[in-house]
Coordinates of C-alpha atoms in Angstrom, one line a residue:
M1333 CA -0.1 -0.1 0.0
K1334 CA 1.3 3.2 -0.9
G1335 CA 1.5 5.8 1.8
K1336 CA -0.4 8.9 2.1
P1337 CA 1.4 12.3 1.2
G1338 CA 2.5 14.8 4.0
P1339 CA 3.0 14.0 7.7
V1340 CA -0.2 13.4 10.1
L1341 CA -0.3 15.3 13.6
V1342 CA -1.2 13.2 16.4
V1343 CA -2.2 14.8 19.4
F1344 CA -1.6 13.0 22.9
C1345 CA -4.1 14.5 25.1
R1346 CA -6.5 13.5 28.2
R1347 CA -9.7 14.9 29.5
P1348 CA -9.2 17.5 32.1
R1349 CA -10.8 16.6 35.2
L1350 CA -11.0 17.9 38.3
G1351 CA -8.1 16.3 40.6
E1352 CA -6.5 14.4 37.7
G1353 CA -3.4 15.1 35.7
K1354 CA -1.0 18.0 36.6
Q1355 CA -0.1 17.1 40.0
R1356 CA 2.9 19.4 40.5
L1357 CA 0.9 22.1 39.7
A1358 CA -2.4 20.9 41.8
R1359 CA -0.1 20.7 44.9
A1360 CA 0.8 24.4 44.6
L1361 CA -2.4 25.8 43.0
G1362 CA -5.0 23.6 44.2
A1363 CA -7.2 21.3 42.4
A1364 CA -9.9 23.7 40.7
Q1365 CA -7.0 26.4 39.0
T1366 CA -5.1 23.6 38.1
L1367 CA -8.2 22.1 36.1
A1368 CA -9.0 25.7 34.5
I1369 CA -5.2 25.8 33.5
A1370 CA -5.4 22.3 32.0
Q1371 CA -8.2 23.2 30.1
A1372 CA -6.7 26.5 28.7
L1373 CA -3.9 24.2 27.4
L1374 CA -5.4 21.8 26.0
E1375 CA -7.4 24.3 24.2
C1376 CA -4.0 25.9 22.9
A1377 CA -3.1 22.3 21.3
L1378 CA -6.6 22.1 19.7
E1379 CA -6.2 25.7 18.2
D1380 CA -2.8 24.6 16.5
A1381 CA -4.8 21.2 15.2
L1382 CA -7.4 23.2 14.1
A1383 CA -4.9 25.2 11.9
W1384 CA -2.8 21.8 10.8
P1385 CA -3.1 21.9 7.3
G1386 CA -2.6 17.9 7.1
E1387 CA -4.3 14.9 8.3
L1388 CA -5.0 15.0 12.1
V1389 CA -5.4 12.0 14.7
I1390 CA -6.8 13.0 18.2
A1391 CA -5.0 10.3 20.9
P1392 CA -7.0 10.5 23.9
Q1393 CA -5.6 9.1 27.1
S1394 CA -8.0 5.9 27.0
A1395 CA -10.8 4.4 25.2
A1396 CA -13.4 5.6 27.3
E1397 CA -12.4 9.2 25.9
T1398 CA -13.3 8.4 22.5
S1399 CA -16.6 10.3 22.1
W1400 CA -15.4 13.0 24.1
A1401 CA -12.3 13.0 21.8
R1402 CA -14.4 13.0 18.5
G1403 CA -16.4 16.4 19.7
L1404 CA -13.2 18.4 20.3
L1405 CA -13.0 19.8 16.7
E1406 CA -15.0 21.1 14.1
R1407 CA -12.6 19.7 11.6
A1408 CA -12.1 16.2 10.3
A1409 CA -9.9 14.0 12.5
S1410 CA -9.4 10.3 13.4
V1411 CA -9.6 9.4 16.9
Q1412 CA -7.1 6.6 18.2
P1413 CA -7.3 5.8 22.2
Q1414 CA -4.3 5.1 23.5
P1415 CA -3.6 1.9 25.4
P1416 CA -2.5 1.1 28.9
G1417 CA 1.1 1.2 29.8
N1418 CA 4.1 3.9 30.1
L1419 CA 3.9 6.9 27.6
G1420 CA 6.9 5.0 25.9
E1421 CA 4.2 2.0 25.0
R1422 CA 1.4 4.4 24.5
L1423 CA 3.5 6.1 21.7
N1424 CA 4.9 2.8 20.0
A1425 CA 1.3 1.6 19.8
V1426 CA -0.6 4.9 18.1
D1427 CA 2.6 5.0 15.9
C1428 CA 1.5 1.6 15.0
A1429 CA -1.9 2.0 14.7
V1430 CA -1.6 5.5 12.7
R1431 CA 0.8 3.9 9.9
A1432 CA -1.3 0.8 9.7
L1433 CA -3.6 3.5 8.1
G1434 CA -1.1 3.9 5.7
H1435 CA 0.7 7.3 7.3
E1436 CA 4.9 7.0 6.8
R1437 CA 5.7 10.6 8.4
V1438 CA 3.9 10.7 12.0
L1439 CA 4.3 14.1 14.3
F1440 CA 3.4 13.7 17.9
I1441 CA 2.7 16.5 20.3
G1442 CA 1.1 16.8 23.7
S1443 CA -1.2 19.5 25.2
D1444 CA 1.1 21.6 27.5
A1445 CA 3.3 23.6 25.3
P1446 CA 1.3 26.5 24.5
S1447 CA 4.0 28.5 22.7
L1448 CA 4.4 25.9 20.0
T1449 CA 3.2 27.5 16.3
V1450 CA 2.1 25.9 13.1
S1451 CA 5.3 27.3 11.9
D1452 CA 7.0 24.7 14.3
L1453 CA 5.0 22.2 13.2
L1454 CA 5.7 22.8 9.4
A1455 CA 9.2 23.2 10.5
A1456 CA 9.3 19.9 11.7
Q1457 CA 7.3 18.6 8.6
T1458 CA 10.2 20.4 6.3
A1459 CA 13.0 18.6 8.6
L1460 CA 11.5 15.0 7.6
D1461 CA 12.3 15.5 4.4
A1462 CA 15.9 15.0 5.0
A1463 CA 16.1 13.7 8.5
D1464 CA 14.6 10.1 9.8
V1465 CA 13.3 11.8 13.1
V1466 CA 12.8 15.4 14.0
L1467 CA 12.8 16.2 17.9
L1468 CA 11.8 19.7 19.6
P1469 CA 13.3 19.5 23.0
A1470 CA 11.7 21.2 26.1
R1471 CA 13.9 23.3 28.4
D1472 CA 13.7 21.0 31.0
G1473 CA 15.3 17.8 29.4
G1474 CA 11.6 16.7 28.0
V1475 CA 9.9 16.5 24.3
I1476 CA 7.6 18.7 22.9
L1477 CA 7.3 17.6 19.5
M1478 CA 8.6 14.1 18.1
G1479 CA 7.9 13.0 14.7
S1480 CA 9.6 10.3 12.7
R1481 CA 9.3 8.7 8.6
L1482 CA 9.9 5.4 10.2
P1483 CA 8.1 3.3 12.9
W1484 CA 9.8 4.4 16.4
P1485 CA 12.0 2.0 18.0
D1486 CA 11.2 0.5 21.4
L1487 CA 10.3 3.7 23.6
A1488 CA 9.0 1.9 26.7
P1489 CA 13.0 1.9 28.6
L1490 CA 13.3 5.7 28.3
P1491 CA 13.2 7.7 30.9
W1492 CA 10.0 9.2 31.0
S1493 CA 9.2 12.7 33.1
E1494 CA 13.0 12.6 33.8
P1495 CA 15.4 15.7 32.4
T1496 CA 17.6 13.5 30.6
L1497 CA 14.3 12.0 28.0
A1498 CA 15.4 14.4 25.1
Q1499 CA 18.8 13.1 25.3
G1500 CA 17.8 9.4 25.9
L1501 CA 15.3 9.4 23.1
Q1502 CA 18.1 11.0 20.3
A1503 CA 20.6 8.2 21.6
C1504 CA 18.0 5.6 20.8
C1505 CA 17.0 6.6 17.5
R1506 CA 20.7 7.0 16.7
S1507 CA 21.8 3.3 17.9
H1508 CA 19.2 2.4 15.2
A1509 CA 20.9 4.6 12.4
R1510 CA 18.2 6.8 12.4
C1511 CA 19.1 10.3 11.4
V1512 CA 17.7 13.1 14.1
T1513 CA 17.5 16.7 13.6
R1514 CA 16.6 19.0 16.7
L1515 CA 14.6 22.0 16.5
P1516 CA 15.4 24.9 18.8
D1517 CA 14.1 24.1 22.1
S1518 CA 11.2 25.5 23.6
Y1519 CA 9.2 24.9 27.3
D1520 CA 6.2 23.0 28.6
V1521 CA 3.9 23.5 31.7
D1522 CA 4.8 21.0 34.1
E1523 CA 6.0 23.2 37.3
V1524 CA 4.7 26.1 38.9
S1525 CA 7.8 27.9 37.8
D1526 CA 6.7 27.5 33.8
L1527 CA 3.3 29.3 34.8
S1528 CA 5.5 32.7 34.6
T1529 CA 7.7 31.6 31.6
A1530 CA 4.4 31.0 29.8
R1531 CA 2.8 34.2 31.0
R1532 CA 5.9 36.1 29.7
A1533 CA 6.1 34.4 26.4
L1534 CA 2.4 34.5 25.5
A1535 CA 2.4 38.3 26.5
D1536 CA 2.0 39.3 22.7
D1537 CA 0.6 36.1 21.1
D1538 CA -2.7 37.0 19.5
R1539 CA -4.1 33.8 18.8
P1540 CA -7.8 33.3 21.0
A1541 CA -6.8 30.3 23.1
R1542 CA -3.2 31.8 24.0
R1543 CA -5.0 35.3 24.8
R1544 CA -7.4 33.5 27.3
L1545 CA -4.5 31.3 29.0
H1546 CA -2.4 34.5 29.1
E1547 CA -5.5 36.2 31.0
L1548 CA -5.7 33.0 33.2
L1549 CA -2.1 33.2 34.0
V1550 CA -2.0 37.1 34.7
K1551 CA -4.2 35.8 37.5
V1552 CA -2.3 32.9 39.4
A1553 CA 1.5 33.5 38.0

């Protein structure tokens, strides 16, 4: 089967719920404020997904969130729930399922990097014209975007949620003879200190979801 032209964008996300997720923020801000921030961050990711010119897959945290995921955007998108497992196992499984649909170049993003832009996604797309793998690292050592034109190697053993993740992911890919391109790093929102970074970074961002997030952060960061 001939592969589909252009990369597909896969958005990993979870349905924001009171008392679930972003526990490092919740310990400092409380459950209600953390829920508001999680929802605003998700809306930023969906804003980019809506503007993405290629094919789109929403990958909710579990099959129970399938109906919720189908209603997130008023544009064509497939839904591919994540299976149980650590993040590496879930990425491998969703990547396999998406490639089984004929996609050869696959870009993954999450929902906690509000300064990400469609221009960043298009830069990643261009990078895959010459490289096997493209990574956009986070300043805390994680990864904001990861894309590949080949199936990923086994990602389960990598140090997920550790500051050595980007380094370990790059080393893993290179050990499997993959050419890796790194884009300029950015930040994601995991800690309370990241909120002030986001507030400053989004001060002049005129995208509607970013304006709403910035207004929220002015009150808490």
